Amino acid sequence: MDEELHERVRDTVAAIPEGTVATYGDIAALAGASTPRLVGRVLGEDGHDLPWHRVLRADGTPAKHLREEQCARLLEEGVMSRNGRVDLTRYRWRPERG
């Protein structure tokens, strides 16, 4: 992955407002990444300083190994989950697309 794409992914994740969430696919589309897996890769390798907890799978769930911490962080921001799933219709970030 080139550095420019890496930074676009980071910038896009950093722009997710508190109290909202996005999917890996949303971030990939906004950043111009070819696959949501690249977003996961960036977050896994270089996402510790980003609001990584605001990025979910397409079905509104976190990865199993992150579920407890991610749901707790989201709850602190007012994002409710039910059985570990966030209602994307209610909480999904909808940025203005230029």
Coordinates of C-alpha atoms in Angstrom, one line a residue:
M1 CA 0.0 0.0 0.0
D2 CA 1.4 3.4 -0.9
E3 CA 1.9 6.1 1.7
E4 CA -0.7 8.4 0.2
L5 CA -3.5 5.8 0.5
H6 CA -2.3 4.9 4.0
E7 CA -2.7 8.6 5.1
R8 CA -6.1 9.0 3.3
V9 CA -7.4 6.0 5.4
R10 CA -6.0 7.5 8.6
D11 CA -7.4 11.0 7.8
T12 CA -10.8 9.5 7.0
V13 CA -11.0 7.5 10.2
A14 CA -9.8 10.6 12.2
A15 CA -12.8 12.5 10.7
I16 CA -15.5 10.2 12.1
P17 CA -17.3 12.4 14.6
E18 CA -17.9 11.3 18.1
G19 CA -21.2 9.5 18.5
T20 CA -21.2 8.1 15.0
V21 CA -19.7 5.0 13.4
A22 CA -18.6 3.9 9.9
T23 CA -17.9 0.5 8.4
Y24 CA -14.6 -0.6 7.0
G25 CA -16.3 -0.5 3.6
D26 CA -17.4 3.1 4.2
I27 CA -13.9 4.2 5.0
A28 CA -12.5 2.2 2.0
A29 CA -14.9 4.0 -0.3
L30 CA -14.2 7.4 1.1
A31 CA -10.4 7.0 1.1
G32 CA -10.3 5.3 -2.4
A33 CA -9.1 2.0 -1.1
S34 CA -9.7 -1.1 -3.2
T35 CA -11.0 -3.2 -0.3
P36 CA -12.1 -2.8 3.3
R37 CA -9.4 -5.1 4.3
L38 CA -6.8 -2.4 3.7
V39 CA -8.6 -0.2 6.2
G40 CA -8.3 -3.0 8.8
R41 CA -4.7 -3.4 8.0
V42 CA -4.0 0.3 8.5
L43 CA -5.9 0.4 11.8
G44 CA -4.2 -2.8 13.0
E45 CA -0.7 -1.5 12.2
D46 CA -1.0 2.3 12.7
G47 CA -4.4 3.1 14.3
H48 CA -3.6 3.3 18.0
D49 CA -4.0 7.1 17.9
L50 CA -7.2 7.1 15.9
P51 CA -10.8 6.6 16.9
W52 CA -10.6 3.0 15.7
H53 CA -13.5 2.0 17.9
R54 CA -15.8 4.0 15.5
V55 CA -15.1 1.5 12.7
L56 CA -17.3 -1.6 12.5
R57 CA -17.9 -4.5 10.2
A58 CA -20.7 -4.2 7.6
D59 CA -23.2 -5.8 9.9
G60 CA -22.6 -3.3 12.7
T61 CA -20.5 -5.6 14.8
P62 CA -16.9 -5.2 16.0
A63 CA -14.3 -8.0 15.6
K64 CA -14.9 -10.6 18.4
H65 CA -11.5 -9.9 20.1
L66 CA -12.4 -6.1 20.3
R67 CA -16.1 -6.4 21.1
E68 CA -16.1 -5.6 24.8
E69 CA -13.7 -2.6 24.6
Q70 CA -15.1 -1.3 21.4
C71 CA -18.7 -1.4 22.6
A72 CA -17.7 0.2 25.9
R73 CA -15.9 3.1 24.1
L74 CA -18.9 3.6 21.8
L75 CA -21.3 3.6 24.8
E76 CA -19.2 6.4 26.4
E77 CA -20.0 8.4 23.2
G78 CA -23.7 7.6 23.3
V79 CA -23.6 4.9 20.7
M80 CA -25.8 2.1 21.9
S81 CA -25.4 -1.5 20.9
R82 CA -27.7 -4.5 21.3
N83 CA -26.1 -7.9 21.6
G84 CA -22.9 -6.4 20.4
R85 CA -24.4 -4.9 17.2
V86 CA -24.7 -1.2 16.5
D87 CA -27.8 0.1 14.6
L88 CA -26.1 1.5 11.5
T89 CA -29.3 3.1 10.3
R90 CA -29.2 5.3 13.5
Y91 CA -25.5 5.9 14.1
R92 CA -23.8 5.6 10.7
W93 CA -21.7 8.6 9.8
R94 CA -22.9 10.2 6.6
P95 CA -20.2 12.7 5.5
E96 CA -20.9 15.2 2.7
R97 CA -19.4 13.8 -0.4
G98 CA -18.0 16.5 -2.7

